[in-house]
Amino acid sequence: MKTITLSKEQARRFLLRHHGLIGGHRFEGKEGALAYVRQCGCIQFDPIDVCGKNSELVLQSRVKGFSKEVLRELLYEDRALVDYFDKNLAIFPVEDWPYFARERARFTAGGWSFEAVERAKDTVLEMLKEREYLSSRDLDMDEKVSWPWGATRLSRAVLETLYFRGELCIHHKQGTGKFYAPASRLLPGALLRAEDPHPNAEDFRDFLVLRRIGAVGLLWNKASDAWLCVDGLKGGGRAAAFQRLAGRGQIVTVRVEGIEEPLYARAWEEALLREVAGGADYTPRMELIAPLDCLLWDRNLIEKLFGFYYRWEIYTPEKSRQYGYYVLPLLRGDRFVGRVEAVTDRKAGALRLKNVWWEGRKYKGELKKCLKRFADFHGCRTVEGI
């Protein structure tokens, strides 16, 4: 297997150029947003909206001219992207639907409150013969059933189970509300009829490991949040997957000066690796990074490469937080230079800066410009607190 040696600075530049976060924009407009999601495999979805949902924040930092409407169109008009499980709840290209047949089969074979859901599912499917879509509010199913996040109404459980099984897809969303319709109406028939491309669990695992390497850009054979929702990686499973990918020439080894463990990149990104190894430099940009950004999936690796440790403190008790409830890392060039806590006040049309924690030098002028762009992205007329 090929080995490429980089300095830490070069490794940072590779990662950031891979993600389109340094230099001129690699991704632009709707086609650029779709291209980025295809490159990384998936972006995590989270419904919390303090200053934008996670998926929106990922794309706004990379895609020139991106708007929230672009993502809505890609999901619910063009149907080029789809909501489903990958790394937790995620958004991925619709053409990847067949690859997750095993996930859908698992939910079909069992699940939470299985018997209650089985009793109710036919009623829902019959209603959808007459209705374009349904939400849980449309169903008179108030029985409480067990659900992963606590007891919930059967109406929610049956819709979500049929969604997990792939019988329903999300037709659209309003705020945090989800509206479901049969997958047969929303997805191409060829994708629904496609056979599982993975002959066995090992093959599926290799697919996911390679997908996660591509999502981050560089990964090592160590435990990490980057591997969430990939089964079979314990007890040597992850090392075996790396060996198989290397044997097929799908990954290359990257040695980074000052880091003992080898890192790995997808083989078809060798040209970019050699570009940065040859001394390529890129114009710095300042960007706010999403809390569940693909770049940050392995926080220990980011600390090793950037000297910056980030933890999303949204679930940390307030008295134990080091920074704040919803804090975004601030990237400038190939370094993280601070953390920003901002909230959008839609009624007032204002982006409110609550706090900034700088890491060394303060780039106040650039931050003002960055926050103005961020306010424009949210449709806010003013930025307060600068």
mmCIF file of C-alpha atoms in Angstrom:
data_model
loop_
_atom_site.group_PDB
_atom_site.id
_atom_site.type_symbol
_atom_site.label_atom_id
_atom_site.label_comp_id
_atom_site.label_asym_id
_atom_site.label_seq_id
_atom_site.Cartn_x
_atom_site.Cartn_y
_atom_site.Cartn_z
ATOM 1 C CA MET A 1 0.000 0.000 0.000
ATOM 2 C CA LYS A 2 1.271 3.467 -0.889
ATOM 3 C CA THR A 3 2.473 5.732 1.913
ATOM 4 C CA ILE A 4 2.497 9.507 1.744
ATOM 5 C CA THR A 5 4.220 11.619 4.401
ATOM 6 C CA LEU A 6 2.863 15.008 5.442
ATOM 7 C CA SER A 7 3.648 17.599 8.062
ATOM 8 C CA LYS A 8 0.803 18.511 10.415
ATOM 9 C CA GLU A 9 0.316 21.746 8.500
ATOM 10 C CA GLN A 10 0.036 19.834 5.228
ATOM 11 C CA ALA A 11 -2.369 17.332 6.779
ATOM 12 C CA ARG A 12 -4.570 20.201 7.961
ATOM 13 C CA ARG A 13 -4.547 21.726 4.508
ATOM 14 C CA PHE A 14 -5.452 18.420 2.908
ATOM 15 C CA LEU A 15 -8.421 17.996 5.240
ATOM 16 C CA LEU A 16 -9.655 21.529 4.732
ATOM 17 C CA ARG A 17 -9.210 21.500 0.952
ATOM 18 C CA HIS A 18 -10.964 18.122 0.880
ATOM 19 C CA HIS A 19 -13.895 19.751 2.670
ATOM 20 C CA GLY A 20 -13.810 22.928 0.603
ATOM 21 C CA LEU A 21 -13.082 25.045 3.675
ATOM 22 C CA ILE A 22 -9.870 26.717 2.518
ATOM 23 C CA GLY A 23 -8.956 28.515 -0.668
ATOM 24 C CA GLY A 24 -11.511 29.372 -3.329
ATOM 25 C CA HIS A 25 -14.880 27.641 -3.029
ATOM 26 C CA ARG A 26 -14.873 24.136 -4.493
ATOM 27 C CA PHE A 27 -18.658 23.872 -4.186
ATOM 28 C CA GLU A 28 -21.230 26.360 -5.438
ATOM 29 C CA GLY A 29 -25.024 26.523 -5.627
ATOM 30 C CA LYS A 30 -27.426 23.601 -5.630
ATOM 31 C CA GLU A 31 -25.141 21.387 -7.699
ATOM 32 C CA GLY A 32 -22.287 22.152 -5.324
ATOM 33 C CA ALA A 33 -24.359 21.203 -2.286
ATOM 34 C CA LEU A 34 -25.273 17.894 -3.918
ATOM 35 C CA ALA A 35 -21.665 17.299 -4.949
ATOM 36 C CA TYR A 36 -20.435 17.824 -1.404
ATOM 37 C CA VAL A 37 -22.957 15.380 0.089
ATOM 38 C CA ARG A 38 -21.979 12.826 -2.560
ATOM 39 C CA GLN A 39 -18.315 13.305 -1.654
ATOM 40 C CA CYS A 40 -18.776 12.819 2.085
ATOM 41 C CA GLY A 41 -21.518 10.196 1.884
ATOM 42 C CA CYS A 42 -23.786 11.775 4.464
ATOM 43 C CA ILE A 43 -24.228 14.786 6.699
ATOM 44 C CA GLN A 44 -25.764 14.362 10.124
ATOM 45 C CA PHE A 45 -29.208 15.759 10.751
ATOM 46 C CA ASP A 46 -30.194 17.304 14.063
ATOM 47 C CA PRO A 47 -33.466 19.226 14.545
ATOM 48 C CA ILE A 48 -32.150 21.769 17.075
ATOM 49 C CA ASP A 49 -32.117 25.232 15.533
ATOM 50 C CA VAL A 50 -30.347 27.897 17.578
ATOM 51 C CA CYS A 51 -28.496 29.499 14.669
ATOM 52 C CA GLY A 52 -29.348 26.970 11.960
ATOM 53 C CA LYS A 53 -29.765 23.192 11.917
ATOM 54 C CA ASN A 54 -26.576 21.127 11.784
ATOM 55 C CA SER A 55 -27.074 20.019 8.164
ATOM 56 C CA GLU A 56 -27.634 23.631 7.076
ATOM 57 C CA LEU A 57 -24.551 24.789 8.953
ATOM 58 C CA VAL A 58 -22.374 22.115 7.336
ATOM 59 C CA LEU A 59 -23.346 23.259 3.849
ATOM 60 C CA GLN A 60 -23.322 27.020 4.473
ATOM 61 C CA SER A 61 -19.637 26.855 5.451
ATOM 62 C CA ARG A 62 -18.631 25.106 2.213
ATOM 63 C CA VAL A 63 -21.071 25.952 -0.572
ATOM 64 C CA LYS A 64 -20.986 29.380 -2.174
ATOM 65 C CA GLY A 65 -24.493 30.741 -2.591
ATOM 66 C CA PHE A 66 -26.067 28.065 -0.402
ATOM 67 C CA SER A 67 -29.432 28.783 1.200
ATOM 68 C CA LYS A 68 -31.756 26.776 3.416
ATOM 69 C CA GLU A 69 -34.187 26.654 0.504
ATOM 70 C CA VAL A 70 -31.559 24.823 -1.580
ATOM 71 C CA LEU A 71 -31.441 21.967 0.917
ATOM 72 C CA ARG A 72 -35.238 21.834 1.131
ATOM 73 C CA GLU A 73 -35.480 21.600 -2.654
ATOM 74 C CA LEU A 74 -32.835 18.869 -2.871
ATOM 75 C CA LEU A 75 -34.698 16.835 -0.236
ATOM 76 C CA TYR A 76 -38.380 17.408 -0.922
ATOM 77 C CA GLU A 77 -38.731 18.627 -4.506
ATOM 78 C CA ASP A 78 -35.828 17.222 -6.511
ATOM 79 C CA ARG A 79 -35.607 14.126 -4.274
ATOM 80 C CA ALA A 80 -31.875 14.060 -4.991
ATOM 81 C CA LEU A 81 -31.219 13.658 -1.242
ATOM 82 C CA VAL A 82 -33.070 11.558 1.294
ATOM 83 C CA ASP A 83 -33.391 11.513 5.102
ATOM 84 C CA TYR A 84 -32.482 8.157 6.659
ATOM 85 C CA PHE A 85 -30.014 6.438 8.981
ATOM 86 C CA ASP A 86 -26.306 6.416 8.222
ATOM 87 C CA LYS A 87 -24.254 8.058 10.967
ATOM 88 C CA ASN A 88 -27.273 8.401 13.234
ATOM 89 C CA LEU A 89 -30.050 10.304 11.452
ATOM 90 C CA ALA A 90 -28.518 11.713 8.318
ATOM 91 C CA ILE A 91 -29.042 13.079 4.829
ATOM 92 C CA PHE A 92 -27.489 11.208 1.930
ATOM 93 C CA PRO A 93 -27.774 10.953 -1.888
ATOM 94 C CA VAL A 94 -30.899 9.112 -2.997
ATOM 95 C CA GLU A 95 -28.837 6.787 -5.228
ATOM 96 C CA ASP A 96 -27.344 5.307 -2.027
ATOM 97 C CA TRP A 97 -30.756 3.988 -0.926
ATOM 98 C CA PRO A 98 -30.042 0.333 -1.911
ATOM 99 C CA TYR A 99 -26.889 0.272 0.230
ATOM 100 C CA PHE A 100 -28.926 0.486 3.431
ATOM 101 C CA ALA A 101 -31.227 -2.464 2.728
ATOM 102 C CA ARG A 102 -29.827 -4.246 5.791
ATOM 103 C CA GLU A 103 -30.896 -1.383 8.038
ATOM 104 C CA ARG A 104 -34.425 -1.471 6.670
ATOM 105 C CA ALA A 105 -34.601 -5.243 7.003
ATOM 106 C CA ARG A 106 -33.515 -5.017 10.641
ATOM 107 C CA PHE A 107 -36.416 -2.701 11.492
ATOM 108 C CA THR A 108 -38.830 -4.905 9.542
ATOM 109 C CA ALA A 109 -37.838 -7.966 11.579
ATOM 110 C CA GLY A 110 -38.360 -6.283 14.948
ATOM 111 C CA GLY A 111 -38.317 -3.040 16.830
ATOM 112 C CA TRP A 112 -39.760 -1.064 19.701
ATOM 113 C CA SER A 113 -43.416 -1.794 20.614
ATOM 114 C CA PHE A 114 -43.468 -4.245 17.710
ATOM 115 C CA GLU A 115 -46.876 -5.809 18.400
ATOM 116 C CA ALA A 116 -48.686 -2.478 18.823
ATOM 117 C CA VAL A 117 -47.139 -1.133 15.644
ATOM 118 C CA GLU A 118 -48.079 -4.258 13.689
ATOM 119 C CA ARG A 119 -51.702 -3.857 14.772
ATOM 120 C CA ALA A 120 -51.821 -0.239 13.620
ATOM 121 C CA LYS A 121 -49.746 -0.211 10.442
ATOM 122 C CA ASP A 122 -52.459 -1.369 8.024
ATOM 123 C CA THR A 123 -54.729 1.481 9.127
ATOM 124 C CA VAL A 124 -51.986 3.975 8.296
ATOM 125 C CA LEU A 125 -51.245 2.419 4.917
ATOM 126 C CA GLU A 126 -54.941 2.391 4.024
ATOM 127 C CA MET A 127 -55.252 6.070 4.928
ATOM 128 C CA LEU A 128 -52.316 6.870 2.675
ATOM 129 C CA LYS A 129 -54.206 5.440 -0.281
ATOM 130 C CA GLU A 130 -56.498 8.459 0.036
ATOM 131 C CA ARG A 131 -54.080 11.048 1.470
ATOM 132 C CA GLU A 132 -50.960 12.544 -0.089
ATOM 133 C CA TYR A 133 -49.133 12.452 3.243
ATOM 134 C CA LEU A 134 -49.716 12.019 6.975
ATOM 135 C CA SER A 135 -48.275 13.359 10.200
ATOM 136 C CA SER A 136 -48.760 11.923 13.674
ATOM 137 C CA ARG A 137 -51.330 14.667 14.340
ATOM 138 C CA ASP A 138 -53.534 13.208 11.591
ATOM 139 C CA LEU A 139 -53.891 9.866 13.388
ATOM 140 C CA ASP A 140 -56.309 9.117 16.203
ATOM 141 C CA MET A 141 -53.904 6.743 17.959
ATOM 142 C CA ASP A 142 -53.345 8.130 21.443
ATOM 143 C CA GLU A 143 -52.255 4.878 23.107
ATOM 144 C CA LYS A 144 -48.889 5.331 24.831
ATOM 145 C CA VAL A 145 -46.177 2.883 23.788
ATOM 146 C CA SER A 146 -42.516 2.396 24.646
ATOM 147 C CA TRP A 147 -40.068 4.310 22.463
ATOM 148 C CA PRO A 148 -36.293 4.920 22.648
ATOM 149 C CA TRP A 149 -36.719 8.428 24.051
ATOM 150 C CA GLY A 150 -39.527 7.481 26.459
ATOM 151 C CA ALA A 151 -43.239 6.753 26.121
ATOM 152 C CA THR A 152 -44.867 8.212 23.021
ATOM 153 C CA ARG A 153 -48.161 8.102 21.141
ATOM 154 C CA LEU A 154 -48.751 5.083 18.934
ATOM 155 C CA SER A 155 -49.355 7.485 16.038
ATOM 156 C CA ARG A 156 -45.737 8.585 16.139
ATOM 157 C CA ALA A 157 -44.415 5.070 16.710
ATOM 158 C CA VAL A 158 -46.178 3.530 13.730
ATOM 159 C CA LEU A 159 -45.193 6.299 11.308
ATOM 160 C CA GLU A 160 -41.567 6.265 12.426
ATOM 161 C CA THR A 161 -41.407 2.456 12.285
ATOM 162 C CA LEU A 162 -42.724 2.405 8.709
ATOM 163 C CA TYR A 163 -40.169 5.087 7.916
ATOM 164 C CA PHE A 164 -37.376 3.030 9.508
ATOM 165 C CA ARG A 165 -38.492 0.047 7.402
ATOM 166 C CA GLY A 166 -38.391 2.088 4.225
ATOM 167 C CA GLU A 167 -42.108 1.744 3.511
ATOM 168 C CA LEU A 168 -42.556 5.476 4.117
ATOM 169 C CA CYS A 169 -40.262 8.399 3.429
ATOM 170 C CA ILE A 170 -40.418 11.971 4.614
ATOM 171 C CA HIS A 171 -42.599 13.949 2.224
ATOM 172 C CA HIS A 172 -41.655 17.270 3.824
ATOM 173 C CA LYS A 173 -41.087 18.951 7.174
ATOM 174 C CA GLN A 174 -42.619 21.973 8.847
ATOM 175 C CA GLY A 175 -40.369 23.092 11.682
ATOM 176 C CA THR A 176 -39.763 19.887 13.625
ATOM 177 C CA GLY A 177 -42.950 18.258 12.303
ATOM 178 C CA LYS A 178 -42.531 15.397 9.821
ATOM 179 C CA PHE A 179 -45.005 14.441 7.105
ATOM 180 C CA TYR A 180 -44.755 10.966 5.607
ATOM 181 C CA ALA A 181 -45.766 9.416 2.286
ATOM 182 C CA PRO A 182 -45.198 5.974 0.705
ATOM 183 C CA ALA A 183 -41.673 5.488 -0.576
ATOM 184 C CA SER A 184 -43.177 4.139 -3.791
ATOM 185 C CA ARG A 185 -44.433 7.658 -4.600
ATOM 186 C CA LEU A 186 -41.265 9.519 -3.701
ATOM 187 C CA LEU A 187 -38.320 7.345 -4.776
ATOM 188 C CA PRO A 188 -37.495 5.913 -8.215
ATOM 189 C CA GLY A 189 -38.823 2.406 -8.728
ATOM 190 C CA ALA A 190 -35.428 1.155 -9.869
ATOM 191 C CA LEU A 191 -33.938 2.093 -6.491
ATOM 192 C CA LEU A 192 -36.775 0.451 -4.581
ATOM 193 C CA ARG A 193 -36.425 -2.759 -6.604
ATOM 194 C CA ALA A 194 -32.611 -2.835 -6.451
ATOM 195 C CA GLU A 195 -31.051 -5.769 -4.632
ATOM 196 C CA ASP A 196 -28.801 -5.251 -1.628
ATOM 197 C CA PRO A 197 -25.369 -4.664 -3.210
ATOM 198 C CA HIS A 198 -23.632 -6.152 -0.162
ATOM 199 C CA PRO A 199 -23.539 -9.962 -0.217
ATOM 200 C CA ASN A 200 -22.722 -10.180 3.493
ATOM 201 C CA ALA A 201 -22.289 -8.138 6.669
ATOM 202 C CA GLU A 202 -18.518 -7.911 6.175
ATOM 203 C CA ASP A 203 -18.935 -6.292 2.782
ATOM 204 C CA PHE A 204 -21.420 -3.778 4.225
ATOM 205 C CA ARG A 205 -18.982 -2.993 7.044
ATOM 206 C CA ASP A 206 -16.175 -2.307 4.564
ATOM 207 C CA PHE A 207 -18.484 0.009 2.630
ATOM 208 C CA LEU A 208 -19.271 1.995 5.781
ATOM 209 C CA VAL A 209 -15.641 2.190 6.937
ATOM 210 C CA LEU A 210 -14.548 3.544 3.553
ATOM 211 C CA ARG A 211 -17.523 5.925 3.571
ATOM 212 C CA ARG A 212 -16.532 7.327 6.982
ATOM 213 C CA ILE A 213 -12.901 7.765 5.894
ATOM 214 C CA GLY A 214 -14.197 9.793 2.958
ATOM 215 C CA ALA A 215 -16.538 11.806 5.170
ATOM 216 C CA VAL A 216 -13.743 12.981 7.465
ATOM 217 C CA GLY A 217 -10.946 12.900 4.888
ATOM 218 C CA LEU A 218 -8.338 11.241 7.121
ATOM 219 C CA LEU A 219 -8.986 8.613 9.781
ATOM 220 C CA TRP A 220 -6.978 6.189 11.838
ATOM 221 C CA ASN A 221 -7.683 2.708 13.139
ATOM 222 C CA LYS A 222 -8.814 3.897 16.564
ATOM 223 C CA ALA A 223 -12.094 4.069 18.438
ATOM 224 C CA SER A 224 -13.961 7.217 17.465
ATOM 225 C CA ASP A 225 -17.389 8.762 17.064
ATOM 226 C CA ALA A 226 -16.663 8.561 13.346
ATOM 227 C CA TRP A 227 -17.608 4.871 13.554
ATOM 228 C CA LEU A 228 -21.009 5.371 15.191
ATOM 229 C CA CYS A 229 -23.664 3.035 13.756
ATOM 230 C CA VAL A 230 -21.078 0.740 12.140
ATOM 231 C CA ASP A 231 -21.522 -2.737 13.621
ATOM 232 C CA GLY A 232 -18.792 -5.329 14.030
ATOM 233 C CA LEU A 233 -15.774 -3.088 14.589
ATOM 234 C CA LYS A 234 -14.811 -4.427 18.005
ATOM 235 C CA GLY A 235 -12.472 -7.364 18.577
ATOM 236 C CA GLY A 236 -10.321 -6.666 15.549
ATOM 237 C CA GLY A 237 -13.194 -5.997 13.168
ATOM 238 C CA ARG A 238 -12.088 -2.478 12.362
ATOM 239 C CA ALA A 239 -8.457 -3.512 11.716
ATOM 240 C CA ALA A 240 -9.662 -6.320 9.449
ATOM 241 C CA ALA A 241 -11.770 -3.854 7.457
ATOM 242 C CA PHE A 242 -8.758 -1.556 7.009
ATOM 243 C CA GLN A 243 -6.684 -4.520 5.813
ATOM 244 C CA ARG A 244 -9.287 -5.532 3.242
ATOM 245 C CA LEU A 245 -9.640 -1.967 1.944
ATOM 246 C CA ALA A 246 -5.852 -1.669 1.665
ATOM 247 C CA GLY A 247 -5.630 -5.024 -0.101
ATOM 248 C CA ARG A 248 -8.130 -3.834 -2.697
ATOM 249 C CA GLY A 249 -6.198 -0.579 -3.182
ATOM 250 C CA GLN A 250 -9.073 1.565 -1.912
ATOM 251 C CA ILE A 251 -7.084 3.436 0.743
ATOM 252 C CA VAL A 252 -3.576 4.872 1.055
ATOM 253 C CA THR A 253 -1.504 5.299 4.195
ATOM 254 C CA VAL A 254 -0.704 8.821 5.346
ATOM 255 C CA ARG A 255 2.107 9.336 7.829
ATOM 256 C CA VAL A 256 1.913 12.674 9.630
ATOM 257 C CA GLU A 257 5.009 13.990 11.352
ATOM 258 C CA GLY A 258 4.524 14.032 15.113
ATOM 259 C CA ILE A 259 1.696 11.479 15.087
ATOM 260 C CA GLU A 260 2.669 7.898 15.825
ATOM 261 C CA GLU A 261 -0.386 6.172 14.375
ATOM 262 C CA PRO A 262 -0.832 5.926 10.604
ATOM 263 C CA LEU A 263 -3.778 7.713 9.038
ATOM 264 C CA TYR A 264 -5.689 6.632 5.950
ATOM 265 C CA ALA A 265 -7.327 8.412 3.024
ATOM 266 C CA ARG A 266 -9.336 7.164 0.084
ATOM 267 C CA ALA A 267 -7.000 6.150 -2.748
ATOM 268 C CA TRP A 268 -8.631 8.408 -5.350
ATOM 269 C CA GLU A 269 -7.640 11.455 -3.275
ATOM 270 C CA GLU A 270 -3.945 10.753 -3.782
ATOM 271 C CA ALA A 271 -3.647 13.682 -6.210
ATOM 272 C CA LEU A 272 -4.754 16.153 -3.541
ATOM 273 C CA LEU A 273 -2.468 14.509 -0.983
ATOM 274 C CA ARG A 274 0.492 14.959 -3.320
ATOM 275 C CA GLU A 275 -0.574 18.523 -4.084
ATOM 276 C CA VAL A 276 -0.359 19.527 -0.424
ATOM 277 C CA ALA A 277 2.802 17.428 0.078
ATOM 278 C CA GLY A 278 4.343 19.496 -2.709
ATOM 279 C CA GLY A 279 3.790 22.690 -0.739
ATOM 280 C CA ALA A 280 0.454 23.907 -2.084
ATOM 281 C CA ASP A 281 -0.866 26.919 -0.203
ATOM 282 C CA TYR A 282 -4.432 28.230 -0.166
ATOM 283 C CA THR A 283 -6.042 31.576 0.551
ATOM 284 C CA PRO A 284 -7.438 31.573 4.107
ATOM 285 C CA ARG A 285 -11.178 31.928 4.740
ATOM 286 C CA MET A 286 -13.038 32.390 8.003
ATOM 287 C CA GLU A 287 -15.957 30.007 8.503
ATOM 288 C CA LEU A 288 -18.246 28.915 11.338
ATOM 289 C CA ILE A 289 -18.268 25.120 11.619
ATOM 290 C CA ALA A 290 -21.272 23.004 12.565
ATOM 291 C CA PRO A 291 -21.170 21.139 15.905
ATOM 292 C CA LEU A 292 -21.700 17.731 14.237
ATOM 293 C CA ASP A 293 -19.646 18.577 11.162
ATOM 294 C CA CYS A 294 -18.039 15.648 9.321
ATOM 295 C CA LEU A 295 -14.660 17.318 9.841
ATOM 296 C CA LEU A 296 -15.105 17.021 13.623
ATOM 297 C CA TRP A 297 -16.313 13.412 13.843
ATOM 298 C CA ASP A 298 -12.989 12.303 15.370
ATOM 299 C CA ARG A 299 -12.351 15.007 17.962
ATOM 300 C CA ASN A 300 -9.135 13.408 19.222
ATOM 301 C CA LEU A 301 -7.701 13.485 15.705
ATOM 302 C CA ILE A 302 -8.660 17.142 15.340
ATOM 303 C CA GLU A 303 -6.901 17.880 18.625
ATOM 304 C CA LYS A 304 -3.751 16.109 17.392
ATOM 305 C CA LEU A 305 -3.702 17.937 14.053
ATOM 306 C CA PHE A 306 -5.012 21.367 15.017
ATOM 307 C CA GLY A 307 -4.217 21.622 18.743
ATOM 308 C CA PHE A 308 -7.919 22.385 19.245
ATOM 309 C CA TYR A 309 -10.348 20.325 21.301
ATOM 310 C CA TYR A 310 -14.050 20.835 20.762
ATOM 311 C CA ARG A 311 -16.941 19.313 22.659
ATOM 312 C CA TRP A 312 -20.576 20.052 21.911
ATOM 313 C CA GLU A 313 -21.916 21.046 25.330
ATOM 314 C CA ILE A 314 -25.608 21.066 24.494
ATOM 315 C CA TYR A 315 -26.257 18.071 26.754
ATOM 316 C CA THR A 316 -23.807 19.199 29.459
ATOM 317 C CA PRO A 317 -25.479 20.661 32.562
ATOM 318 C CA GLU A 318 -25.196 24.453 32.458
ATOM 319 C CA LYS A 319 -23.042 24.675 35.575
ATOM 320 C CA SER A 320 -20.561 22.206 34.060
ATOM 321 C CA ARG A 321 -20.190 23.879 30.657
ATOM 322 C CA GLN A 322 -16.837 25.384 29.814
ATOM 323 C CA TYR A 323 -18.258 27.555 27.044
ATOM 324 C CA GLY A 324 -21.946 27.553 26.108
ATOM 325 C CA TYR A 325 -25.080 25.714 25.029
ATOM 326 C CA TYR A 326 -24.605 25.911 21.252
ATOM 327 C CA VAL A 327 -21.094 26.989 20.367
ATOM 328 C CA LEU A 328 -19.573 26.849 16.870
ATOM 329 C CA PRO A 329 -15.840 26.432 16.212
ATOM 330 C CA LEU A 330 -14.353 29.338 14.269
ATOM 331 C CA LEU A 331 -11.974 28.359 11.471
ATOM 332 C CA ARG A 332 -9.522 30.705 9.791
ATOM 333 C CA GLY A 333 -7.133 29.344 7.200
ATOM 334 C CA ASP A 334 -5.748 26.066 8.482
ATOM 335 C CA ARG A 335 -6.312 26.783 12.184
ATOM 336 C CA PHE A 336 -9.226 27.010 14.583
ATOM 337 C CA VAL A 337 -8.952 30.497 16.051
ATOM 338 C CA GLY A 338 -11.912 30.592 18.418
ATOM 339 C CA ARG A 339 -15.435 29.621 19.387
ATOM 340 C CA VAL A 340 -18.602 31.601 18.752
ATOM 341 C CA GLU A 341 -21.963 31.479 20.484
ATOM 342 C CA ALA A 342 -24.676 33.190 18.439
ATOM 343 C CA VAL A 343 -28.457 32.949 18.261
ATOM 344 C CA THR A 344 -30.932 34.082 15.629
ATOM 345 C CA ASP A 345 -33.918 36.182 16.650
ATOM 346 C CA ARG A 346 -36.256 35.688 13.703
ATOM 347 C CA LYS A 347 -38.920 38.099 14.939
ATOM 348 C CA ALA A 348 -36.417 40.904 15.350
ATOM 349 C CA GLY A 349 -34.485 39.917 12.233
ATOM 350 C CA ALA A 350 -31.248 39.925 14.214
ATOM 351 C CA LEU A 351 -28.254 37.657 14.680
ATOM 352 C CA ARG A 352 -27.121 38.063 18.279
ATOM 353 C CA LEU A 353 -23.510 37.375 19.206
ATOM 354 C CA LYS A 354 -23.548 36.133 22.789
ATOM 355 C CA ASN A 355 -19.876 35.360 23.248
ATOM 356 C CA VAL A 356 -16.545 34.790 21.509
ATOM 357 C CA TRP A 357 -13.652 32.814 22.961
ATOM 358 C CA TRP A 358 -10.467 33.478 21.013
ATOM 359 C CA GLU A 359 -7.564 31.035 20.790
ATOM 360 C CA GLY A 360 -4.635 33.439 20.663
ATOM 361 C CA ARG A 361 -4.779 36.257 18.114
ATOM 362 C CA LYS A 362 -8.127 38.039 17.713
ATOM 363 C CA TYR A 363 -9.346 38.476 14.128
ATOM 364 C CA LYS A 364 -12.131 40.926 14.972
ATOM 365 C CA GLY A 365 -12.388 42.532 11.535
ATOM 366 C CA GLU A 366 -12.672 39.184 9.763
ATOM 367 C CA LEU A 367 -15.179 37.957 12.343
ATOM 368 C CA LYS A 368 -17.434 40.944 11.624
ATOM 369 C CA LYS A 369 -17.455 40.051 7.917
ATOM 370 C CA CYS A 370 -18.020 36.373 8.704
ATOM 371 C CA LEU A 371 -20.962 37.160 10.985
ATOM 372 C CA LYS A 372 -22.463 39.497 8.386
ATOM 373 C CA ARG A 373 -22.438 36.644 5.858
ATOM 374 C CA PHE A 374 -23.895 34.348 8.511
ATOM 375 C CA ALA A 375 -26.650 36.863 9.264
ATOM 376 C CA ASP A 376 -27.459 37.146 5.551
ATOM 377 C CA PHE A 377 -27.695 33.348 5.388
ATOM 378 C CA HIS A 378 -30.343 33.482 8.114
ATOM 379 C CA GLY A 379 -32.179 36.416 6.559
ATOM 380 C CA CYS A 380 -31.229 38.636 9.504
ATOM 381 C CA ARG A 381 -30.961 42.353 8.859
ATOM 382 C CA THR A 382 -28.622 43.168 11.727
ATOM 383 C CA VAL A 383 -25.809 41.671 13.787
ATOM 384 C CA GLU A 384 -25.878 42.584 17.470
ATOM 385 C CA GLY A 385 -23.122 42.248 20.047
ATOM 386 C CA ILE A 386 -20.071 42.718 17.847
#
